[in-house]
Amino acid sequence: MPADALSSALLPAGLHDVLPSEAAHEAAAVERLLAEFAAQGYRRVDPPLVEFEENLLSGPGAAMSKQTFRLMDPHSQRMMAVRADITPQIARIATTRLKNEARPLRLCYAGQVLRVKGSQLRPERQFTQVGVELIGALEAEADAEVVLLAVQALTAIGVPHLSVDLCVPTMVSRICAGLGLGEDEIRQLRAALDRKDAAAVAAVGGPAGALLESLMSASGPADRAMQALAALPLPEGAEKDRRRLTDTLALLHAAMPDLTVTVDLVEHRGFEYQTGLSFTLFSRAAGELGQGGRYRAGAQGDAKGDGRGEPATGFTLYMDTLLRAVPPAKAPGRVYVPHGTGWDTARRLRADGWVTVAGLAPVADAAAEAKRLQCGHWLAGGDVKPVG
Amino acid sequence: MPADALSSALLPAGLHDVLPSEAAHEAAAVERLLAEFAAQGYRRVDPPLVEFEENLLSGPGAAMSKQTFRLMDPHSQRMMAVRADITPQIARIATTRLKNEARPLRLCYAGQVLRVKGSQLRPERQFTQVGVELIGALEAEADAEVVLLAVQALTAIGVPHLSVDLCVPTMVSRICAGLGLGEDEIRQLRAALDRKDAAAVAAVGGPAGALLESLMSASGPADRAMQALAALPLPEGAEKDRRRLTDTLALLHAAMPDLTVTVDLVEHRGFEYQTGLSFTLFSRAAGELGQGGRYRAGAQGDAKGDGRGEPATGFTLYMDTLLRAVPPAKAPGRVYVPHGTGWDTARRLRADGWVTVAGLAPVADAAAEAKRLQCGHWLAGGDVKPVG
């Protein structure tokens, strides 16, 4: 069996060894993202891999229940769960240990999550989640800040062709509620909107059918979408969502006039726990890189959390997809340092930016040995020389 | 209940939230350590948190069996284990996926491990393990390289008063075997040596009793220990251990003449799986920081691995104890940037090394708001001013 097939047989499906160069690439990208977050005042926290099941899976965490591995804790005799998502942990920290810290509270994190099953789009069962949470701020400025921060950080690590898709997953339900639709009608409408089935949406009839059809067809580039949206008569609740969208777009445009922004006026899939302005980050090179949006932090036991807990927004990036869009940094040159070279000589080379690879025994042909050890250079009589 | 007590009640014993400043401190130290490893040609690998139980717990991994959480994999219907130690995973990668890479193979890693129980000395059940493995090299130069690398990396992150304690855990058994002692006698001797009970060691009598008593009393500062050791008549197997100790000490002294090195000639606890020269890293400020030594990589199913697998050495650092010895880096200054400040203005401040904390709404007293948000400075009319 070739080494690669052997290795995959050794590991459970969806779990991988990250090998040299790829592991360094990921670590460097994660640290750079966190440095960008830190530069805007987001402070790092690091919750544990495992918590009591009842805490990890309450409130918004409940969504991940089927994706979560359980462990029995022999100490407390209670069930623990391995985190499948870090976001609920950050909300827990904000609303318990850091509940007396000044608001808005800016936190960031990076860590591994484990899931029971991979999906078709993401077969991996373990991946690195990196993100921020901005807790205790209601303003559109907060919505804009996290979008801009995501764009800034992704740009810093070299993600090309970045675009942001904004949505307000609450808008459709508020329109339906405002127009007095029943539960069955809403469910049918949602399904039709998810399929982007204009005919089925129109078939619902009445003012809701017409309105939602307009929302659907207006989705696209931000300017055009907002122009169309401005002309539509919205019930009161949805009017608030429209205003937030308008304000956030204005702030994004003022900060980054060249940013590609689209608006989806009927999207809600993947945002079941969002309570307001939400967004997805895309790169033409790699697809979906992450998503974020408003929720209520610390509204435990109440999945949607409307009106309870603290207002919060944030985003999560998935490093596996993201790294496909990022060119690895140029690795520093490796220089073979023959056996017997002094420690200080090697140290000076490292101070000059070289990676030194020490010969552990004398060899007849140092240049050949350098090549064998994947060094592009070797040290010959005090000089760094390229290998043949 | 105060926030802290509430939080500890929320988490299982031995598991903790790492809060701001501490989390950044740890992350910075880990990245710096890995940068030092990389500068000497150690390439990062990142094995998964979870593997099949039978792979993770075979060979040297078997030692951690009781400390390891198990999970049922619904995909394969096989038992998986959450890693309690990363070292066996690195050995697995070296001897499977990287078996065709040139030797010596230099690998490094950083990651979380989870254990069923904390110990009295280390109540934590989750911690960050950071280390290197040097695989496929038999030379004393390899032993010296990993010790020097550990010292170099720990010094780089600011660990003060560093010392290294060398031992050869095989020496006592080789002496006992060479002098024909029986199993019971060896067990009694080991127990007496572990207690540092000179009288009980001498009571074993014969040449072994005298020799081991001399070894025990000779342990201490390297110069004195080696002088005493040189004068002792050793059986053949142990003679090899003495030579390795002498050669390694000479290499350490040549590279770092000021390094504090002690030698323990009878130590073996904590080195049950080591097959040759081993070491413990200490700081007066924090105690034991990590340990390392020789083993056989890929000798699966054979706990001691003598003569099978590849010769290997390496070390593991425990970040929890280590960070107690390291002063945190000075945090960059935080400047409050009032509402309405342009994106480019804030970006320029960040380029100058400031952390910017944006005001999300207008406030009457920007200096007071800066203070409330733990900023030492605020932006007033284009100038960064200290708060009050």
PDB file of C-alpha atoms in Angstrom, chain B residues 108-278:
ATOM      1  CA  CYS B 108       7.678  19.965  15.387  1.00  0.00           C
ATOM      2  CA  TYR B 109       4.136  20.418  16.681  1.00  0.00           C
ATOM      3  CA  ALA B 110       1.861  22.370  18.987  1.00  0.00           C
ATOM      4  CA  GLY B 111      -1.597  21.313  20.050  1.00  0.00           C
ATOM      5  CA  GLN B 112      -4.116  20.553  22.742  1.00  0.00           C
ATOM      6  CA  VAL B 113      -4.253  17.293  24.656  1.00  0.00           C
ATOM      7  CA  LEU B 114      -7.034  16.068  26.920  1.00  0.00           C
ATOM      8  CA  ARG B 115      -6.635  13.752  29.898  1.00  0.00           C
ATOM      9  CA  VAL B 116      -9.156  11.823  31.955  1.00  0.00           C
ATOM     10  CA  LYS B 117      -7.640  12.908  35.271  1.00  0.00           C
ATOM     11  CA  GLY B 118      -5.392  15.685  36.431  1.00  0.00           C
ATOM     12  CA  SER B 119      -2.492  14.867  38.709  1.00  0.00           C
ATOM     13  CA  GLN B 120      -1.683  16.499  42.016  1.00  0.00           C
ATOM     14  CA  LEU B 121       1.145  18.441  40.375  1.00  0.00           C
ATOM     15  CA  ARG B 122      -0.875  19.278  37.270  1.00  0.00           C
ATOM     16  CA  PRO B 123      -4.624  19.435  38.034  1.00  0.00           C
ATOM     17  CA  GLU B 124      -5.372  20.627  34.484  1.00  0.00           C
ATOM     18  CA  ARG B 125      -6.999  18.030  32.239  1.00  0.00           C
ATOM     19  CA  GLN B 126      -6.383  19.988  29.053  1.00  0.00           C
ATOM     20  CA  PHE B 127      -3.145  21.680  28.126  1.00  0.00           C
ATOM     21  CA  THR B 128      -1.046  22.748  25.200  1.00  0.00           C
ATOM     22  CA  GLN B 129       1.810  20.475  24.285  1.00  0.00           C
ATOM     23  CA  VAL B 130       4.634  21.869  22.160  1.00  0.00           C
ATOM     24  CA  GLY B 131       7.660  19.930  21.013  1.00  0.00           C
ATOM     25  CA  VAL B 132      10.012  18.511  18.419  1.00  0.00           C
ATOM     26  CA  GLU B 133      11.058  15.076  17.213  1.00  0.00           C
ATOM     27  CA  LEU B 134      14.351  14.265  15.491  1.00  0.00           C
ATOM     28  CA  ILE B 135      13.912  10.921  13.795  1.00  0.00           C
ATOM     29  CA  GLY B 136      16.484   8.609  12.242  1.00  0.00           C
ATOM     30  CA  ALA B 137      19.672   9.821  13.935  1.00  0.00           C
ATOM     31  CA  LEU B 138      21.768   7.756  16.344  1.00  0.00           C
ATOM     32  CA  GLU B 139      24.559  10.267  16.982  1.00  0.00           C
ATOM     33  CA  ALA B 140      25.290  12.124  20.224  1.00  0.00           C
ATOM     34  CA  GLU B 141      25.043  15.210  17.994  1.00  0.00           C
ATOM     35  CA  ALA B 142      21.307  14.487  17.754  1.00  0.00           C
ATOM     36  CA  ASP B 143      20.987  14.290  21.555  1.00  0.00           C
ATOM     37  CA  ALA B 144      22.861  17.566  21.908  1.00  0.00           C
ATOM     38  CA  GLU B 145      20.851  19.237  19.135  1.00  0.00           C
ATOM     39  CA  VAL B 146      17.481  18.728  20.803  1.00  0.00           C
ATOM     40  CA  VAL B 147      18.749  19.843  24.223  1.00  0.00           C
ATOM     41  CA  LEU B 148      20.319  22.965  22.715  1.00  0.00           C
ATOM     42  CA  LEU B 149      17.183  23.656  20.674  1.00  0.00           C
ATOM     43  CA  ALA B 150      15.008  23.449  23.796  1.00  0.00           C
ATOM     44  CA  VAL B 151      17.328  25.798  25.670  1.00  0.00           C
ATOM     45  CA  GLN B 152      17.542  28.213  22.727  1.00  0.00           C
ATOM     46  CA  ALA B 153      13.744  28.304  22.296  1.00  0.00           C
ATOM     47  CA  LEU B 154      12.996  28.687  26.010  1.00  0.00           C
ATOM     48  CA  THR B 155      15.563  31.458  26.278  1.00  0.00           C
ATOM     49  CA  ALA B 156      14.014  33.183  23.249  1.00  0.00           C
ATOM     50  CA  ILE B 157      10.625  33.427  24.980  1.00  0.00           C
ATOM     51  CA  GLY B 158      12.257  34.800  28.130  1.00  0.00           C
ATOM     52  CA  VAL B 159      12.406  31.832  30.539  1.00  0.00           C
ATOM     53  CA  PRO B 160      14.891  32.876  33.242  1.00  0.00           C
ATOM     54  CA  HIS B 161      17.303  30.710  35.265  1.00  0.00           C
ATOM     55  CA  LEU B 162      17.111  27.745  32.933  1.00  0.00           C
ATOM     56  CA  SER B 163      18.817  24.469  33.752  1.00  0.00           C
ATOM     57  CA  VAL B 164      18.976  21.029  32.179  1.00  0.00           C
ATOM     58  CA  ASP B 165      19.107  17.771  34.089  1.00  0.00           C
ATOM     59  CA  LEU B 166      20.513  14.907  32.013  1.00  0.00           C
ATOM     60  CA  CYS B 167      19.951  11.251  32.772  1.00  0.00           C
ATOM     61  CA  VAL B 168      20.271   7.877  31.092  1.00  0.00           C
ATOM     62  CA  PRO B 169      17.304   5.908  32.408  1.00  0.00           C
ATOM     63  CA  THR B 170      18.709   2.684  30.933  1.00  0.00           C
ATOM     64  CA  MET B 171      21.984   2.845  32.882  1.00  0.00           C
ATOM     65  CA  VAL B 172      20.762   1.350  36.151  1.00  0.00           C
ATOM     66  CA  SER B 173      19.039  -1.591  34.451  1.00  0.00           C
ATOM     67  CA  ARG B 174      22.141  -2.243  32.354  1.00  0.00           C
ATOM     68  CA  ILE B 175      24.330  -2.229  35.469  1.00  0.00           C
ATOM     69  CA  CYS B 176      21.944  -4.583  37.228  1.00  0.00           C
ATOM     70  CA  ALA B 177      21.762  -6.876  34.206  1.00  0.00           C
ATOM     71  CA  GLY B 178      25.560  -6.744  33.749  1.00  0.00           C
ATOM     72  CA  LEU B 179      26.086  -7.757  37.367  1.00  0.00           C
ATOM     73  CA  GLY B 180      23.530 -10.559  37.166  1.00  0.00           C
ATOM     74  CA  LEU B 181      20.924  -9.248  39.636  1.00  0.00           C
ATOM     75  CA  GLY B 182      17.523 -10.911  39.863  1.00  0.00           C
ATOM     76  CA  GLU B 183      14.181  -9.253  39.200  1.00  0.00           C
ATOM     77  CA  ASP B 184      13.231  -8.873  42.840  1.00  0.00           C
ATOM     78  CA  GLU B 185      16.575  -7.316  43.744  1.00  0.00           C
ATOM     79  CA  ILE B 186      16.236  -4.864  40.827  1.00  0.00           C
ATOM     80  CA  ARG B 187      12.747  -3.861  41.954  1.00  0.00           C
ATOM     81  CA  GLN B 188      13.935  -3.221  45.505  1.00  0.00           C
ATOM     82  CA  LEU B 189      16.911  -1.243  44.239  1.00  0.00           C
ATOM     83  CA  ARG B 190      14.710   0.901  42.007  1.00  0.00           C
ATOM     84  CA  ALA B 191      12.414   1.694  44.900  1.00  0.00           C
ATOM     85  CA  ALA B 192      15.363   2.602  47.111  1.00  0.00           C
ATOM     86  CA  LEU B 193      16.897   4.768  44.357  1.00  0.00           C
ATOM     87  CA  ASP B 194      13.569   6.519  43.812  1.00  0.00           C
ATOM     88  CA  ARG B 195      13.475   7.381  47.515  1.00  0.00           C
ATOM     89  CA  LYS B 196      17.152   8.448  47.329  1.00  0.00           C
ATOM     90  CA  ASP B 197      17.638   6.034  50.237  1.00  0.00           C
ATOM     91  CA  ALA B 198      21.425   5.460  50.271  1.00  0.00           C
ATOM     92  CA  ALA B 199      21.323   3.023  53.179  1.00  0.00           C
ATOM     93  CA  ALA B 200      18.793   0.749  51.471  1.00  0.00           C
ATOM     94  CA  VAL B 201      20.801   0.887  48.225  1.00  0.00           C
ATOM     95  CA  ALA B 202      24.005  -0.072  50.055  1.00  0.00           C
ATOM     96  CA  ALA B 203      22.122  -2.837  51.895  1.00  0.00           C
ATOM     97  CA  VAL B 204      21.640  -4.685  48.581  1.00  0.00           C
ATOM     98  CA  GLY B 205      25.348  -5.339  48.984  1.00  0.00           C
ATOM     99  CA  GLY B 206      27.873  -6.723  46.539  1.00  0.00           C
ATOM    100  CA  PRO B 207      29.428  -4.766  43.678  1.00  0.00           C
ATOM    101  CA  ALA B 208      25.964  -3.559  42.506  1.00  0.00           C
ATOM    102  CA  GLY B 209      25.113  -1.996  45.875  1.00  0.00           C
ATOM    103  CA  ALA B 210      28.423  -0.154  46.062  1.00  0.00           C
ATOM    104  CA  LEU B 211      28.286   0.955  42.428  1.00  0.00           C
ATOM    105  CA  LEU B 212      24.717   2.259  42.607  1.00  0.00           C
ATOM    106  CA  GLU B 213      25.392   4.060  45.868  1.00  0.00           C
ATOM    107  CA  SER B 214      28.312   5.795  44.147  1.00  0.00           C
ATOM    108  CA  LEU B 215      26.108   6.687  41.162  1.00  0.00           C
ATOM    109  CA  MET B 216      23.497   8.116  43.466  1.00  0.00           C
ATOM    110  CA  SER B 217      25.881  10.240  45.474  1.00  0.00           C
ATOM    111  CA  ALA B 218      27.711  11.391  42.328  1.00  0.00           C
ATOM    112  CA  SER B 219      24.510  12.900  40.856  1.00  0.00           C
ATOM    113  CA  GLY B 220      24.533  16.684  40.751  1.00  0.00           C
ATOM    114  CA  PRO B 221      26.438  19.371  38.832  1.00  0.00           C
ATOM    115  CA  ALA B 222      27.676  17.892  35.537  1.00  0.00           C
ATOM    116  CA  ASP B 223      31.432  18.371  36.060  1.00  0.00           C
ATOM    117  CA  ARG B 224      31.525  16.696  39.443  1.00  0.00           C
ATOM    118  CA  ALA B 225      29.118  13.914  38.415  1.00  0.00           C
ATOM    119  CA  MET B 226      31.127  13.025  35.319  1.00  0.00           C
ATOM    120  CA  GLN B 227      34.394  13.046  37.231  1.00  0.00           C
ATOM    121  CA  ALA B 228      32.946  10.586  39.751  1.00  0.00           C
ATOM    122  CA  LEU B 229      31.329   8.507  37.003  1.00  0.00           C
ATOM    123  CA  ALA B 230      34.616   8.256  35.061  1.00  0.00           C
ATOM    124  CA  ALA B 231      36.255   6.542  38.036  1.00  0.00           C
ATOM    125  CA  LEU B 232      33.583   3.835  38.362  1.00  0.00           C
ATOM    126  CA  PRO B 233      33.971   0.332  36.898  1.00  0.00           C
ATOM    127  CA  LEU B 234      30.868  -0.186  34.715  1.00  0.00           C
ATOM    128  CA  PRO B 235      29.578  -3.334  32.990  1.00  0.00           C
ATOM    129  CA  GLU B 236      29.711  -3.169  29.190  1.00  0.00           C
ATOM    130  CA  GLY B 237      26.125  -2.069  28.473  1.00  0.00           C
ATOM    131  CA  ALA B 238      26.338   0.764  30.969  1.00  0.00           C
ATOM    132  CA  GLU B 239      29.708   1.814  29.566  1.00  0.00           C
ATOM    133  CA  LYS B 240      27.902   2.766  26.326  1.00  0.00           C
ATOM    134  CA  ASP B 241      25.513   4.969  28.346  1.00  0.00           C
ATOM    135  CA  ARG B 242      28.455   6.653  30.096  1.00  0.00           C
ATOM    136  CA  ARG B 243      30.122   7.384  26.739  1.00  0.00           C
ATOM    137  CA  ARG B 244      26.916   8.930  25.341  1.00  0.00           C
ATOM    138  CA  LEU B 245      26.567  11.097  28.431  1.00  0.00           C
ATOM    139  CA  THR B 246      30.192  12.258  28.139  1.00  0.00           C
ATOM    140  CA  ASP B 247      29.931  13.012  24.419  1.00  0.00           C
ATOM    141  CA  THR B 248      26.647  14.884  24.762  1.00  0.00           C
ATOM    142  CA  LEU B 249      27.952  16.980  27.660  1.00  0.00           C
ATOM    143  CA  ALA B 250      31.017  17.927  25.613  1.00  0.00           C
ATOM    144  CA  LEU B 251      28.799  19.080  22.723  1.00  0.00           C
ATOM    145  CA  LEU B 252      26.535  21.061  25.072  1.00  0.00           C
ATOM    146  CA  HIS B 253      29.524  22.716  26.693  1.00  0.00           C
ATOM    147  CA  ALA B 254      31.087  23.649  23.347  1.00  0.00           C
ATOM    148  CA  ALA B 255      27.861  25.302  22.159  1.00  0.00           C
ATOM    149  CA  MET B 256      26.717  26.920  25.435  1.00  0.00           C
ATOM    150  CA  PRO B 257      29.526  27.062  27.982  1.00  0.00           C
ATOM    151  CA  ASP B 258      27.366  28.957  30.470  1.00  0.00           C
ATOM    152  CA  LEU B 259      24.438  26.537  30.471  1.00  0.00           C
ATOM    153  CA  THR B 260      23.647  25.055  33.892  1.00  0.00           C
ATOM    154  CA  VAL B 261      23.677  21.276  33.501  1.00  0.00           C
ATOM    155  CA  THR B 262      23.176  18.671  36.188  1.00  0.00           C
ATOM    156  CA  VAL B 263      23.351  14.907  35.805  1.00  0.00           C
ATOM    157  CA  ASP B 264      21.175  12.392  37.599  1.00  0.00           C
ATOM    158  CA  LEU B 265      22.763   8.961  37.227  1.00  0.00           C
ATOM    159  CA  VAL B 266      19.908   6.959  38.754  1.00  0.00           C
ATOM    160  CA  GLU B 267      16.756   8.743  37.538  1.00  0.00           C
ATOM    161  CA  HIS B 268      14.208   6.778  35.570  1.00  0.00           C
ATOM    162  CA  ARG B 269      10.746   7.912  36.710  1.00  0.00           C
ATOM    163  CA  GLY B 270       8.867   9.660  33.915  1.00  0.00           C
ATOM    164  CA  PHE B 271      11.265   8.089  31.409  1.00  0.00           C
ATOM    165  CA  GLU B 272       9.751   4.604  31.266  1.00  0.00           C
ATOM    166  CA  TYR B 273       9.615   4.728  27.463  1.00  0.00           C
ATOM    167  CA  GLN B 274      13.007   6.322  26.907  1.00  0.00           C
ATOM    168  CA  THR B 275      15.760   4.159  25.482  1.00  0.00           C
ATOM    169  CA  GLY B 276      18.816   6.361  26.021  1.00  0.00           C
ATOM    170  CA  LEU B 277      19.945   9.860  26.877  1.00  0.00           C
ATOM    171  CA  SER B 278      17.070  11.837  28.379  1.00  0.00           C
TER     172      SER B 278
END
